[in-house]
mmCIF file of C-alpha atoms in Angstrom:
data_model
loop_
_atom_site.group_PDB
_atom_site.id
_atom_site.type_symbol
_atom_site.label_atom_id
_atom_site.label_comp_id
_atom_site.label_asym_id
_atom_site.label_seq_id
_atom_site.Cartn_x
_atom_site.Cartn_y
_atom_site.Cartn_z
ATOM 1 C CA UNK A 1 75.869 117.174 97.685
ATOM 2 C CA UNK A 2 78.258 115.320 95.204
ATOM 3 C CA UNK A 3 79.998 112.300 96.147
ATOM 4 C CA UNK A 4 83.508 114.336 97.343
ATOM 5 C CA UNK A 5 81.694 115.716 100.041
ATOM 6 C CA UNK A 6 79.315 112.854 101.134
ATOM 7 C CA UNK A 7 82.561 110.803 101.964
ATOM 8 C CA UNK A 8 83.883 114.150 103.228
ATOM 9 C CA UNK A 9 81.451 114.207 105.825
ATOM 10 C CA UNK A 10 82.192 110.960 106.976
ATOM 11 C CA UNK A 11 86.160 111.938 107.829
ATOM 12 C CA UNK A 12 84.354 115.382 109.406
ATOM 13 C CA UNK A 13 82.389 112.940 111.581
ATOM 14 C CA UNK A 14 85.464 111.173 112.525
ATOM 15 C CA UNK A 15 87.303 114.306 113.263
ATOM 16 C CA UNK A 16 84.324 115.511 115.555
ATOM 17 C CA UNK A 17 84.885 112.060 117.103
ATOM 18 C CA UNK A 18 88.445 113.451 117.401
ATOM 19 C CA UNK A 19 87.561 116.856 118.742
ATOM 20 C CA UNK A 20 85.530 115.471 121.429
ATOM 21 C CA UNK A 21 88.174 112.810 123.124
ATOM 22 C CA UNK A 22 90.557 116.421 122.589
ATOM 23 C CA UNK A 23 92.438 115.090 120.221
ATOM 24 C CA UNK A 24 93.465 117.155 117.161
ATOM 25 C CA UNK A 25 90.623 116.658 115.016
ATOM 26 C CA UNK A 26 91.743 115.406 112.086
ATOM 27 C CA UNK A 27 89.444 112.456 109.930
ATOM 28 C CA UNK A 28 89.831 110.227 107.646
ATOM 29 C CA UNK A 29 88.532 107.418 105.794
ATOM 30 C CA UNK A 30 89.219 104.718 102.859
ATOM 31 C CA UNK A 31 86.768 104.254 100.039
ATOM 32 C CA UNK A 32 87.345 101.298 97.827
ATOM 33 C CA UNK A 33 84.602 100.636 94.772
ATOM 34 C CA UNK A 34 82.216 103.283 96.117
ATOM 35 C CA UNK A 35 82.220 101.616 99.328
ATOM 36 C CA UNK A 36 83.868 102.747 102.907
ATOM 37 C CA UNK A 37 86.532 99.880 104.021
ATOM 38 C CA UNK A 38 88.468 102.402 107.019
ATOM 39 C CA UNK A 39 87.697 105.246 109.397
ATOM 40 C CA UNK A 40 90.177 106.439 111.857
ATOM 41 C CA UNK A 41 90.580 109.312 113.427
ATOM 42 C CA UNK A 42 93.635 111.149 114.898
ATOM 43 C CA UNK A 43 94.802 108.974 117.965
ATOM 44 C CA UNK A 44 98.033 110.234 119.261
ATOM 45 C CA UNK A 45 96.661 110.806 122.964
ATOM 46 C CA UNK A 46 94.732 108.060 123.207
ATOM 47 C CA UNK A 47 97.803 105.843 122.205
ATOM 48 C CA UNK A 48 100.823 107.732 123.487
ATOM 49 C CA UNK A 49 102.007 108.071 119.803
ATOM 50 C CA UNK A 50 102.906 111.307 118.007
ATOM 51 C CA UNK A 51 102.352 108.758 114.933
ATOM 52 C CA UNK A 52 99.262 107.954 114.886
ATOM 53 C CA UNK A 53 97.473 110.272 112.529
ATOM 54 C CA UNK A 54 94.443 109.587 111.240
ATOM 55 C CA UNK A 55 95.584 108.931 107.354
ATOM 56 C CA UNK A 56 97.938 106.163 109.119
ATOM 57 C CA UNK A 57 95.259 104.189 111.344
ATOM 58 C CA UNK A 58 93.160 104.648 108.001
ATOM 59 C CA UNK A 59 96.020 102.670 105.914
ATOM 60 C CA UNK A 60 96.409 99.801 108.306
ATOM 61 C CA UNK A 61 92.650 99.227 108.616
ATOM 62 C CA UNK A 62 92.857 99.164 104.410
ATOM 63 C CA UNK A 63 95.472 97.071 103.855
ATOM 64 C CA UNK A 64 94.205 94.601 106.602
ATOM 65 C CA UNK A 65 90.708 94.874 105.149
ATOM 66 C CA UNK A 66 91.791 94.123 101.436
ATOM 67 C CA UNK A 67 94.984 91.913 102.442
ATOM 68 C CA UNK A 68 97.025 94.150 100.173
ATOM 69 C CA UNK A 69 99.896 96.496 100.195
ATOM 70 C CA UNK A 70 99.187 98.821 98.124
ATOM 71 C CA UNK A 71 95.895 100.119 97.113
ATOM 72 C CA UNK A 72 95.933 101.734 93.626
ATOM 73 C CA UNK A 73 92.028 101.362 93.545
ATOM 74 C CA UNK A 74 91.141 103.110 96.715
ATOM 75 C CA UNK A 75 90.485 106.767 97.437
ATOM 76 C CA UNK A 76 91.434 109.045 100.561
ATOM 77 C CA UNK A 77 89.352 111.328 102.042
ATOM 78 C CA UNK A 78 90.951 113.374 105.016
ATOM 79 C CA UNK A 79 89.824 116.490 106.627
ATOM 80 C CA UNK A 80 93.461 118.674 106.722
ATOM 81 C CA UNK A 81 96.234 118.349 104.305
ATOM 82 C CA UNK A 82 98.705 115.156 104.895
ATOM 83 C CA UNK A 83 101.829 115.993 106.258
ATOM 84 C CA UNK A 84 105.270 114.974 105.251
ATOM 85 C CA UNK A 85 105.384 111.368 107.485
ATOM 86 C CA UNK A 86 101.395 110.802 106.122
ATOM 87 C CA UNK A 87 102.556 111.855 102.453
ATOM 88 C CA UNK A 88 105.132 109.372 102.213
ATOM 89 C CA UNK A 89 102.843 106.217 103.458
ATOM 90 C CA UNK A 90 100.434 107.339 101.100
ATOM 91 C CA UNK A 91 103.549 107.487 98.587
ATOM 92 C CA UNK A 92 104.396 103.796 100.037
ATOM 93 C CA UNK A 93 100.642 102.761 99.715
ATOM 94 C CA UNK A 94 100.193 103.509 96.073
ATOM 95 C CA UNK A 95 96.893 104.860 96.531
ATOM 96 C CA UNK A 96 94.716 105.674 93.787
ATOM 97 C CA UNK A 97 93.534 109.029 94.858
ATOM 98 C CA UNK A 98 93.845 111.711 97.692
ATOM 99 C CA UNK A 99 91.160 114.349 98.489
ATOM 100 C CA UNK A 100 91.827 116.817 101.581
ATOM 101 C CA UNK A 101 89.620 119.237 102.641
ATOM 102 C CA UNK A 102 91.583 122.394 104.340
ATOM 103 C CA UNK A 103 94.838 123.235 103.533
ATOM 104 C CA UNK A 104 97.751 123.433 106.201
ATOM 105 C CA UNK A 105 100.648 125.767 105.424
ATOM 106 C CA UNK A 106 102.009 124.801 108.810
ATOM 107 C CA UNK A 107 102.678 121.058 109.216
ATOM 108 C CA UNK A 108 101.565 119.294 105.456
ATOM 109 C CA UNK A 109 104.185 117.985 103.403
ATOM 110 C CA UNK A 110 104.575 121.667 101.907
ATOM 111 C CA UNK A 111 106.886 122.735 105.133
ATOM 112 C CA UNK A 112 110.010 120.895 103.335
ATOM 113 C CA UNK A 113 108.931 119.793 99.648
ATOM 114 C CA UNK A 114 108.928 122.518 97.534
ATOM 115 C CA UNK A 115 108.102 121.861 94.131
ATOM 116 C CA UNK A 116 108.813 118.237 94.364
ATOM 117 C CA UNK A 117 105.853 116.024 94.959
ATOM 118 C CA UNK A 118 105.926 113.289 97.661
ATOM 119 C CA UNK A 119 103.127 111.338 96.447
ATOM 120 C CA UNK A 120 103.367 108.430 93.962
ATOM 121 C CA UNK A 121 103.534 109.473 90.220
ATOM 122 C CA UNK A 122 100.234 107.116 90.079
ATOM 123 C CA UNK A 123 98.772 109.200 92.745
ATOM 124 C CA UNK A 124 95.978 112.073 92.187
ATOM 125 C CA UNK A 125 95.378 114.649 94.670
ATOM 126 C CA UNK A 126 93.038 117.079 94.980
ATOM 127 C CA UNK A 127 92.156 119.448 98.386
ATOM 128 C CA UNK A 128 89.333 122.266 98.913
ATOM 129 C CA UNK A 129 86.424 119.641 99.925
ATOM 130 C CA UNK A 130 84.285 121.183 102.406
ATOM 131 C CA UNK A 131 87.075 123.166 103.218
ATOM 132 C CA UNK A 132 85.668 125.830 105.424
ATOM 133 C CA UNK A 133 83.764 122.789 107.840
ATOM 134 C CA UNK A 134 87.517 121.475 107.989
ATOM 135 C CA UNK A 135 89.249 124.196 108.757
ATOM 136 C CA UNK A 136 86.972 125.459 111.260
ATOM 137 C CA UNK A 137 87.154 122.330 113.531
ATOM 138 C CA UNK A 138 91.167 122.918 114.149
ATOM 139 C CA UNK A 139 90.508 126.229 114.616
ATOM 140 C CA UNK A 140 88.125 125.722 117.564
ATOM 141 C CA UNK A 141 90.253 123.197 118.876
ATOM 142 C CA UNK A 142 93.283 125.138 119.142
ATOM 143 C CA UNK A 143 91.411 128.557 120.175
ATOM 144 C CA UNK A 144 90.556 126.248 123.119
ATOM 145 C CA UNK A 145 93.654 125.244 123.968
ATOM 146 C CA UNK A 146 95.241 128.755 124.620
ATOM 147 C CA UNK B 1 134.634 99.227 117.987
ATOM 148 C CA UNK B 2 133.153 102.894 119.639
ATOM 149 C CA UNK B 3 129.354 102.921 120.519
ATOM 150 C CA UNK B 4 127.983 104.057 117.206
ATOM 151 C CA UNK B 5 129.490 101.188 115.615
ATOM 152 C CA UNK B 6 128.700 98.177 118.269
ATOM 153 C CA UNK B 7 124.983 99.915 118.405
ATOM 154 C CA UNK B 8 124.941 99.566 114.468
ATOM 155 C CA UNK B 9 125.648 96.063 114.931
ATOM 156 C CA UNK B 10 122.532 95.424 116.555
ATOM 157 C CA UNK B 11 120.913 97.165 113.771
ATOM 158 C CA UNK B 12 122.471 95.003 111.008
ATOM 159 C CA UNK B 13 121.401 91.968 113.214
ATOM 160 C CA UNK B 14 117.902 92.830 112.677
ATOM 161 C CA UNK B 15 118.786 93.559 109.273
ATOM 162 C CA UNK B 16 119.977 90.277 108.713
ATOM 163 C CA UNK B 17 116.386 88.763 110.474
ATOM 164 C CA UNK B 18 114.894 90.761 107.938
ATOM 165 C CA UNK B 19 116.854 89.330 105.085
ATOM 166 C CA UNK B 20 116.753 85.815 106.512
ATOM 167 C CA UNK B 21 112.601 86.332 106.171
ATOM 168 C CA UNK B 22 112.931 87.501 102.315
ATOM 169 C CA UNK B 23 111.630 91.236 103.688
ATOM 170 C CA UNK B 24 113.967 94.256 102.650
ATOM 171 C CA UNK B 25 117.170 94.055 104.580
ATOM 172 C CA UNK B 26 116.555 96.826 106.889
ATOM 173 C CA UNK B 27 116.861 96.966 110.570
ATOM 174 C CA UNK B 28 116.457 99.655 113.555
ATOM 175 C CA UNK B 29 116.900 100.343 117.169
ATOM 176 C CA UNK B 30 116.542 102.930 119.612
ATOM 177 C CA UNK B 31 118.621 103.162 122.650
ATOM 178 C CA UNK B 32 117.809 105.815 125.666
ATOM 179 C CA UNK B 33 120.405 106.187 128.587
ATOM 180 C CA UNK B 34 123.013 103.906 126.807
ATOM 181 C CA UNK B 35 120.464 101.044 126.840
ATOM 182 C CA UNK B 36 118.272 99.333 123.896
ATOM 183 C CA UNK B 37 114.441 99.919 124.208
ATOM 184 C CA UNK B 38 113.472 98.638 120.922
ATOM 185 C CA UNK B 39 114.884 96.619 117.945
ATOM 186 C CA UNK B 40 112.568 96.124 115.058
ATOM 187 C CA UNK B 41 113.596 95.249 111.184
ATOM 188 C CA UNK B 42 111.212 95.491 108.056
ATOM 189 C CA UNK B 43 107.680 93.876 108.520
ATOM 190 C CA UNK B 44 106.471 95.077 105.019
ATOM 191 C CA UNK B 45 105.782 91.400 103.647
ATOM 192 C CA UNK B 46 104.848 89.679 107.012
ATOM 193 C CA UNK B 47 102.139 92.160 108.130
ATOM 194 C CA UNK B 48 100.901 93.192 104.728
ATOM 195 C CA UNK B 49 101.677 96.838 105.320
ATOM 196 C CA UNK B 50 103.737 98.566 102.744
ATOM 197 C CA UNK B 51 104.268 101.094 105.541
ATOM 198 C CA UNK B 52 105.530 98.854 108.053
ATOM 199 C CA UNK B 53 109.376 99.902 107.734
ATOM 200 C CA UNK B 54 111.753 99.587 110.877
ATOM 201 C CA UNK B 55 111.948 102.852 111.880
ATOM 202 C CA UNK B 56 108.295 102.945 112.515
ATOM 203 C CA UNK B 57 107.932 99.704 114.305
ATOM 204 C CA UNK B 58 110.829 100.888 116.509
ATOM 205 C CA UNK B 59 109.551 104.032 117.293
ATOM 206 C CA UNK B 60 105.908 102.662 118.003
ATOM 207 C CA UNK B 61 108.169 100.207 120.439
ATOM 208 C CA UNK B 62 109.911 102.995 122.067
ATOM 209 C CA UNK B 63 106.607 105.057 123.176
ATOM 210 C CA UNK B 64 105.181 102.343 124.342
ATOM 211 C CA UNK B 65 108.089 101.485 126.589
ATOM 212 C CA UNK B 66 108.996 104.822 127.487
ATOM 213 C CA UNK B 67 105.221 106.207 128.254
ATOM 214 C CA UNK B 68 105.624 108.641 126.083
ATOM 215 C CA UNK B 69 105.030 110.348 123.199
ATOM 216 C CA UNK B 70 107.836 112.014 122.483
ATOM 217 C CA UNK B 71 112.003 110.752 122.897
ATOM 218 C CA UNK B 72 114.055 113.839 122.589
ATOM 219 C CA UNK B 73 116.625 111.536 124.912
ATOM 220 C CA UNK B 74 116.401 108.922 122.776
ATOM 221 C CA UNK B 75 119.018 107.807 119.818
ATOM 222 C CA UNK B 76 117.551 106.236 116.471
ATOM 223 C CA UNK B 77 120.306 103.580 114.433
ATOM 224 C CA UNK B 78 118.870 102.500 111.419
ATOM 225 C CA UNK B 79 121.506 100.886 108.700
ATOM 226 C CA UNK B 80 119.707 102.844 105.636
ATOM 227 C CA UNK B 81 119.074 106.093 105.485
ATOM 228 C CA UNK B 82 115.552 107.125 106.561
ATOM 229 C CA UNK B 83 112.155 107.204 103.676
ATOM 230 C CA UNK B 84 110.495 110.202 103.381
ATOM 231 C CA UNK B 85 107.890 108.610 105.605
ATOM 232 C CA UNK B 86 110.131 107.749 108.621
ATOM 233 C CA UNK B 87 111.557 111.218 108.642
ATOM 234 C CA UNK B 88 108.407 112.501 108.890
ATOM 235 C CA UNK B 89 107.641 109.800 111.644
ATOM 236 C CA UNK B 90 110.884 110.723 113.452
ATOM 237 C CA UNK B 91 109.738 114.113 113.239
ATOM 238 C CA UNK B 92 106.451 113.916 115.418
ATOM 239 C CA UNK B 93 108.799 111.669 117.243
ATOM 240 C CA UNK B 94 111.334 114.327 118.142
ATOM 241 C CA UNK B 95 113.674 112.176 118.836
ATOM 242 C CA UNK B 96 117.388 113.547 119.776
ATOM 243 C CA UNK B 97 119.851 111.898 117.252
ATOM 244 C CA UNK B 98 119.278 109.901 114.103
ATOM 245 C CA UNK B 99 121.858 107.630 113.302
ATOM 246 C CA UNK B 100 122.354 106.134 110.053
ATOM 247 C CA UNK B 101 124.493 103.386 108.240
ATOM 248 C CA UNK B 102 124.147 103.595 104.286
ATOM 249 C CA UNK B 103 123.096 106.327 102.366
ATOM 250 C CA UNK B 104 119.890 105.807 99.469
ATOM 251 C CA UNK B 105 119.714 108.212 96.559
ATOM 252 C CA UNK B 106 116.956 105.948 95.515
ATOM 253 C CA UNK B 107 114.378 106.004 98.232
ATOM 254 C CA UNK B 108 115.610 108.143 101.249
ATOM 255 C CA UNK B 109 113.839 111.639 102.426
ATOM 256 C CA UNK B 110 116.004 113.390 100.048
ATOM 257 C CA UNK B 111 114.276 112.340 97.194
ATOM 258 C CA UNK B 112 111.765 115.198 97.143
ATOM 259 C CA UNK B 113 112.793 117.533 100.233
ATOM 260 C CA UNK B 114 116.129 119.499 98.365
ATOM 261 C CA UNK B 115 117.904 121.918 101.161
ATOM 262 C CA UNK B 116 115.138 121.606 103.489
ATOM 263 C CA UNK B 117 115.306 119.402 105.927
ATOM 264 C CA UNK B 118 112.306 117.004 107.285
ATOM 265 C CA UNK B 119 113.690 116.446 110.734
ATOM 266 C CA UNK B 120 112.761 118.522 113.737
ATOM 267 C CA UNK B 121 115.342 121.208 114.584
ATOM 268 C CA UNK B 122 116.497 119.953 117.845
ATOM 269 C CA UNK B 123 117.496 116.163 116.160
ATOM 270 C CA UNK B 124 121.371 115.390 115.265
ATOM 271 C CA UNK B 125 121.831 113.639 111.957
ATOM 272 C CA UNK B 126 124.528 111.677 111.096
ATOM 273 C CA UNK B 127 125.340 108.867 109.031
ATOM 274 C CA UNK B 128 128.330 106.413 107.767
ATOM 275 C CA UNK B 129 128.422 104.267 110.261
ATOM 276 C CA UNK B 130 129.275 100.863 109.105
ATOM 277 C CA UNK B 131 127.780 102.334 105.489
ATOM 278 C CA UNK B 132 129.684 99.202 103.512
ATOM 279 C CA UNK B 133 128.101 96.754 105.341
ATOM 280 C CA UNK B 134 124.669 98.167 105.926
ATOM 281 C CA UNK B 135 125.106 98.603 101.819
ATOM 282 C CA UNK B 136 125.962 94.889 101.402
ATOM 283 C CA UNK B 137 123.192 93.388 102.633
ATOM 284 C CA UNK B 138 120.718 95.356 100.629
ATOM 285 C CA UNK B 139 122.645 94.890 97.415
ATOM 286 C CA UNK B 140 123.054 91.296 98.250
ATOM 287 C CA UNK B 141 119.097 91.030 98.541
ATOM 288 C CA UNK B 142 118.205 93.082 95.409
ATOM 289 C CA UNK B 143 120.923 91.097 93.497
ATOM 290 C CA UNK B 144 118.800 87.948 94.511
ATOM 291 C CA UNK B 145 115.595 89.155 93.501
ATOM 292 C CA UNK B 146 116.625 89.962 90.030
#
């Protein structure tokens, strides 16, 4: 297992969390210097707020943690593909690096962007980790649900 | 003065908190049956949190008040026009009508989202309202810090 996916399977674990309290199970987490400074996992049931995605509990926990703004050192790891609100805090954040796993032609930022990137110039993204495990988890959820 | 403009005022009030605190000059509130149920300006510096913009911390405000997730009653007056993120966050939100003061070419949604728009299909849009003065205070603030 290369490092993508170890930290991979960390935001899987925190969408099972997810999963299990029936939220959408999304994950993710914040890796700063090889080392994991946020988890968070989708909350918007638990808090009553269609805002609280897992990439933006993630970010708060971050800056907090490193008492900075931006973090052009750290990494994200999250289970499905940002969407358009999570894309532009990662934009605001100045992250170092994004790494999804599944794809999400529904709700990521794709739905409106077209060729145009959200994300910081700064920013690197890349998306297939454990894609299939990610993928999978939504899925279920949703099958469940109708 | 018609309701869009005295509800703007409020807006620029907490604009003006936000500019008395050295924080970007933006303010927002959201009013539901012709009543206020959250003010909020930008917290970016104060709460270390590059994604702490108004729009979010009034909308965070809002759910909390109203119990609920979602404010398709609800009316959002913000005196710039909305990030990229915010959209997105007024999106989840679907709240009924965004109002806005001051256009951005720099920094609103529009920066990467061309014809499409980021805003859920059942929200108004409109902006304009009290645009020279929602302008002003921005200008007035970057002018200072250069």
């Amino acid at each position: 297992m290369n490092e993508d996916e170890k930290f991979m399977h960390v935001a899987l674990a925190e969408a099972q969390k997810a999963y299990e309290k029936d939220e959408v199970p999304i994950g993710a987490i914040i890796v700063s210097n090889n080392k994991i400074i946020a988890r968070a996992h989708n909350q918007v049931e638990l808090l009553n707020d269609s805002t609280a995605h897992a990439e933006i509990l993630a970010l708060t926990t971050a800056f907090q943690f490193l008492g900075s703004k931006y973090l052009p050192e750290a990494t994200l790891y999250v289970t499905i593909e940002p969407c358009l609100m999570c894309s532009g805090a990662l934009y605001w954040s100045k992250i170092g690096e994004i790494v999804f796993g599944a794809k999400d032609d529904k709700n990521s930022y794709r739905r409106c962007t077209a060729e145009n990137s959200p994300f910081h110039p700064k920013t690197s993204v890349r998306g297939g980790i454990l894609s299939d495990e990610c993928a999978a988890l939504i899925k279920e959820f949703f099958k469940n649900k109708r």
